[in-house]
Amino acid sequence: MIVIQILLLSAVVKTKNPNSFLVDNSIHNSHQTYTYRINTWLHNFWSWDSINQYLYFLLVFVLGAIVFLKVPLREKLAHELHAIVGDAALILESSLSVPTIRLNHTRKSTTGLSVFMIISWVFGDFAKLFYFVLSDEPQPTQFIMGAWISVFFDCVVLYQLLFVYPNDQISRSRAVLNTFFNKNLGNSFLTPMRKRKKDDGGGGGDEGEVAELLVQHTNGNSEQHQQSLEDSKNPV
C-alpha cells in the first residue's frame, strides 16, 4: 500500500509541475543560501514541486522513527511510547478524508472527485468496521473508534459530493436517473381508481369526484336545515 501511495503521489506531482518532476530547483540552485532553502522547504511543506523532496522527507522520517523507537528505555515507558505512536498513526489514518472535506468546502466544488472512489472508501471502511465489531475475537477499542471516525468522514465527503457541491458526473447521473424514472415509472404511482378512469378516457376524474362530494355535502345540509324548520313549527 505504501508503494501504491508513493506512485500516486508521484503522479500528482508530475501533473502539477511536469517540468520539475525529478529536479529540485530550490535545492540545486547555487545562488540561494542554505537558510533560504530551508525556509522555502518549510513554507512549502508537503506542497513541493519534486518527488525527490517527498522521498527525502520519508526516508529521514522512517530512519528517525526507527532510531527513536529502538532507544533503550524502561519497559513501562517504552510500552507507553509505542502506544502513543500507534494511536497517533490510527488517528492520522482515520482522518485521511479531512483534507478533501476542507478542499471541497474552500473551493465550493467537488470537481475532479470520483464518485466511485468515494463509494469504495465508504464500503471499505464499513467492511472494516463490521469486521472489528462482529469479529469473534475482541478487537482493540482504538481500532473500532478509528473505523467509526473513518466512516464518519467518508460519509461527509459523500454528502458533499451528492448534495452540497455536486459535480458534472453527479449531475449527468441525476439526469439519466430522472429520465429513466419519468419514462418507465411515471404512471406507477397512480392509484388503481385514477389509473382506471384515465384509461377509460375520464381525464377529469379528480374534478368529478370533488364535484360529487360537494353536491352530496350541499344536499345533506339542505335536508338538515329543512328538518330543523319543520321541528320549530311543530313543537312537541
C-alpha positions as semicolon CSV with decimal commas, in nm:
position;residue;x (nm);y (nm);z (nm)
1;M;0,000;0,000;0,000
2;I;0,289;0,235;0,073
3;V;0,434;0,172;-0,275
4;I;0,096;0,247;-0,437
5;Q;0,064;0,568;-0,237
6;I;0,412;0,681;-0,345
7;L;0,323;0,611;-0,708
8;L;0,002;0,813;-0,670
9;L;0,199;1,095;-0,509
10;S;0,448;1,096;-0,796
11;A;0,160;1,113;-1,047
12;V;0,012;1,412;-0,862
13;V;0,347;1,594;-0,855
14;K;0,407;1,523;-1,223
15;T;0,061;1,654;-1,314
16;K;0,106;1,966;-1,102
17;N;0,453;2,054;-1,230
18;P;0,570;1,833;-1,519
19;N;0,885;2,041;-1,582
20;S;1,040;1,960;-1,245
21;F;0,933;1,602;-1,187
22;L;1,272;1,472;-1,071
23;V;1,457;1,801;-1,043
24;D;1,456;2,001;-0,721
25;N;1,535;2,351;-0,841
26;S;1,505;2,511;-0,498
27;I;1,781;2,289;-0,359
28;H;2,019;2,268;-0,655
29;N;2,021;2,641;-0,722
30;S;2,367;2,752;-0,604
31;H;2,267;3,120;-0,583
32;Q;2,031;3,053;-0,291
33;T;2,159;3,046;0,063
34;Y;2,116;2,741;0,282
35;T;1,882;2,930;0,521
36;Y;1,665;3,043;0,232
37;R;1,637;2,686;0,106
38;I;1,531;2,558;0,448
39;N;1,275;2,836;0,492
40;T;1,133;2,770;0,146
41;W;1,119;2,397;0,217
42;L;0,930;2,452;0,542
43;H;0,696;2,711;0,392
44;N;0,602;2,473;0,110
45;F;0,585;2,169;0,336
46;W;0,409;1,881;0,158
47;S;0,342;2,106;-0,141
48;W;0,677;2,057;-0,308
49;D;0,740;2,056;-0,682
50;S;0,962;1,749;-0,691
51;I;0,903;1,390;-0,584
52;N;1,260;1,381;-0,455
53;Q;1,171;1,613;-0,167
54;Y;0,892;1,380;-0,057
55;L;1,124;1,080;-0,076
56;Y;1,393;1,262;0,125
57;F;1,143;1,351;0,394
58;L;1,001;0,997;0,411
59;L;1,349;0,847;0,435
60;V;1,453;1,080;0,716
61;F;1,122;1,026;0,896
62;V;1,145;0,645;0,880
63;L;1,508;0,636;0,991
64;G;1,436;0,880;1,274
65;A;1,136;0,675;1,389
66;I;1,341;0,353;1,388
67;V;1,622;0,510;1,588
68;F;1,380;0,677;1,829
69;L;1,183;0,359;1,896
70;K;1,498;0,149;1,938
71;V;1,642;0,372;2,209
72;P;1,680;0,160;2,526
73;L;1,415;0,277;2,772
74;R;1,246;0,131;3,072
75;E;0,986;-0,127;2,981
76;K;0,689;0,076;3,107
77;L;0,800;0,393;2,931
78;A;0,870;0,207;2,608
79;H;0,524;0,045;2,617
80;E;0,356;0,384;2,668
81;L;0,562;0,540;2,390
82;H;0,472;0,266;2,146
83;A;0,103;0,302;2,240
84;I;0,118;0,678;2,175
85;V;0,280;0,626;1,834
86;G;0,019;0,362;1,745
87;D;-0,271;0,585;1,850
88;A;-0,129;0,877;1,651
89;A;-0,098;0,653;1,344
90;L;-0,461;0,539;1,382
91;I;-0,583;0,898;1,413
92;L;-0,393;1,005;1,102
93;E;-0,514;0,703;0,905
94;S;-0,873;0,766;1,015
95;S;-0,859;1,134;0,916
96;L;-0,738;1,090;0,560
97;S;-1,063;1,240;0,429
98;V;-1,033;1,564;0,626
99;P;-0,813;1,747;0,368
100;T;-1,064;1,651;0,098
101;I;-1,352;1,787;0,307
102;R;-1,165;2,112;0,367
103;L;-1,071;2,150;0,000
104;N;-1,429;2,089;-0,113
105;H;-1,557;2,350;0,133
106;T;-1,290;2,602;0,032
107;R;-1,349;2,564;-0,342
108;K;-1,726;2,519;-0,306
109;S;-1,685;2,240;-0,559
110;T;-1,607;1,869;-0,590
111;T;-1,473;1,891;-0,945
112;G;-1,228;1,610;-1,015
113;L;-1,357;1,392;-0,732
114;S;-1,467;1,046;-0,848
115;V;-1,792;0,920;-0,701
116;F;-1,676;0,560;-0,748
117;M;-1,364;0,628;-0,544
118;I;-1,565;0,782;-0,259
119;I;-1,814;0,495;-0,263
120;S;-1,523;0,250;-0,245
121;W;-1,394;0,442;0,059
122;V;-1,732;0,416;0,229
123;F;-1,782;0,046;0,157
124;G;-1,423;-0,039;0,252
125;D;-1,440;0,142;0,586
126;F;-1,784;-0,004;0,659
127;A;-1,648;-0,353;0,590
128;K;-1,356;-0,285;0,823
129;L;-1,593;-0,157;1,092
130;F;-1,819;-0,463;1,061
131;Y;-1,518;-0,691;1,091
132;F;-1,399;-0,519;1,408
133;V;-1,745;-0,517;1,565
134;L;-1,861;-0,865;1,462
135;S;-1,530;-1,046;1,500
136;D;-1,528;-1,349;1,728
137;E;-1,210;-1,226;1,891
138;P;-1,231;-0,893;2,077
139;Q;-1,064;-0,615;1,886
140;P;-0,879;-0,320;2,044
141;T;-1,100;-0,023;2,119
142;Q;-0,866;0,204;1,923
143;F;-0,932;0,008;1,604
144;I;-1,309;0,029;1,647
145;M;-1,300;0,403;1,718
146;G;-1,071;0,460;1,422
147;A;-1,311;0,272;1,195
148;W;-1,605;0,482;1,319
149;I;-1,409;0,803;1,253
150;S;-1,317;0,687;0,902
151;V;-1,679;0,602;0,821
152;F;-1,797;0,941;0,951
153;F;-1,552;1,144;0,742
154;D;-1,618;0,930;0,433
155;C;-1,991;0,993;0,469
156;V;-1,924;1,368;0,498
157;V;-1,730;1,361;0,168
158;L;-2,008;1,158;0,005
159;Y;-2,269;1,406;0,132
160;Q;-2,069;1,696;-0,012
161;L;-2,039;1,515;-0,344
162;L;-2,406;1,418;-0,377
163;F;-2,593;1,712;-0,223
164;V;-2,380;2,014;-0,132
165;Y;-2,137;2,053;-0,424
166;P;-2,242;1,801;-0,693
167;N;-2,002;1,790;-0,988
168;D;-2,074;1,723;-1,355
169;Q;-2,060;1,347;-1,309
170;I;-2,331;1,358;-1,043
171;S;-2,543;1,600;-1,247
172;R;-2,530;1,371;-1,551
173;S;-2,617;1,068;-1,338
174;R;-2,914;1,254;-1,191
175;A;-3,035;1,350;-1,538
176;V;-3,014;0,987;-1,655
177;L;-3,200;0,862;-1,347
178;N;-3,470;1,128;-1,381
179;T;-3,522;1,037;-1,745
180;F;-3,542;0,667;-1,659
181;F;-3,793;0,713;-1,377
182;N;-4,009;0,956;-1,572
183;K;-4,016;0,725;-1,872
184;N;-4,065;0,389;-1,700
185;L;-4,219;0,465;-1,362
186;G;-4,419;0,779;-1,433
187;N;-4,761;0,607;-1,404
188;S;-4,672;0,357;-1,133
189;F;-4,767;0,594;-0,853
190;L;-5,127;0,643;-0,981
191;T;-5,391;0,482;-0,765
192;P;-5,590;0,198;-0,932
193;M;-5,908;0,411;-0,944
194;R;-5,734;0,709;-1,105
195;K;-5,549;0,484;-1,346
196;R;-5,871;0,302;-1,449
197;K;-6,053;0,633;-1,506
198;K;-5,760;0,764;-1,705
199;D;-5,760;0,452;-1,923
200;D;-6,136;0,488;-1,979
201;G;-6,088;0,840;-2,109
202;G;-6,210;1,017;-1,799
203;G;-5,940;1,277;-1,783
204;G;-6,136;1,489;-1,537
205;G;-6,175;1,211;-1,281
206;D;-6,044;1,414;-0,990
207;E;-6,267;1,711;-1,067
208;G;-6,575;1,485;-1,096
209;E;-6,507;1,324;-0,759
210;V;-6,470;1,664;-0,592
211;A;-6,791;1,798;-0,751
212;E;-6,986;1,489;-0,645
213;L;-6,868;1,528;-0,286
214;L;-6,968;1,896;-0,285
215;V;-7,320;1,813;-0,415
216;Q;-7,366;1,544;-0,151
217;H;-7,249;1,780;0,120
218;T;-7,484;2,059;-0,001
219;N;-7,786;1,826;-0,022
220;G;-7,715;1,696;0,325
221;N;-7,700;2,046;0,471
222;S;-8,028;2,142;0,295
223;E;-8,211;1,839;0,432
224;Q;-8,087;1,910;0,784
225;H;-8,196;2,275;0,757
226;Q;-8,546;2,182;0,631
227;Q;-8,591;1,928;0,909
228;S;-8,495;2,185;1,176
229;L;-8,755;2,433;1,034
230;E;-9,029;2,173;1,048
231;D;-8,939;2,084;1,407
232;S;-8,958;2,452;1,510
233;K;-9,308;2,492;1,355
234;N;-9,444;2,175;1,514
235;P;-9,321;2,174;1,870
236;V;-9,399;1,864;2,073
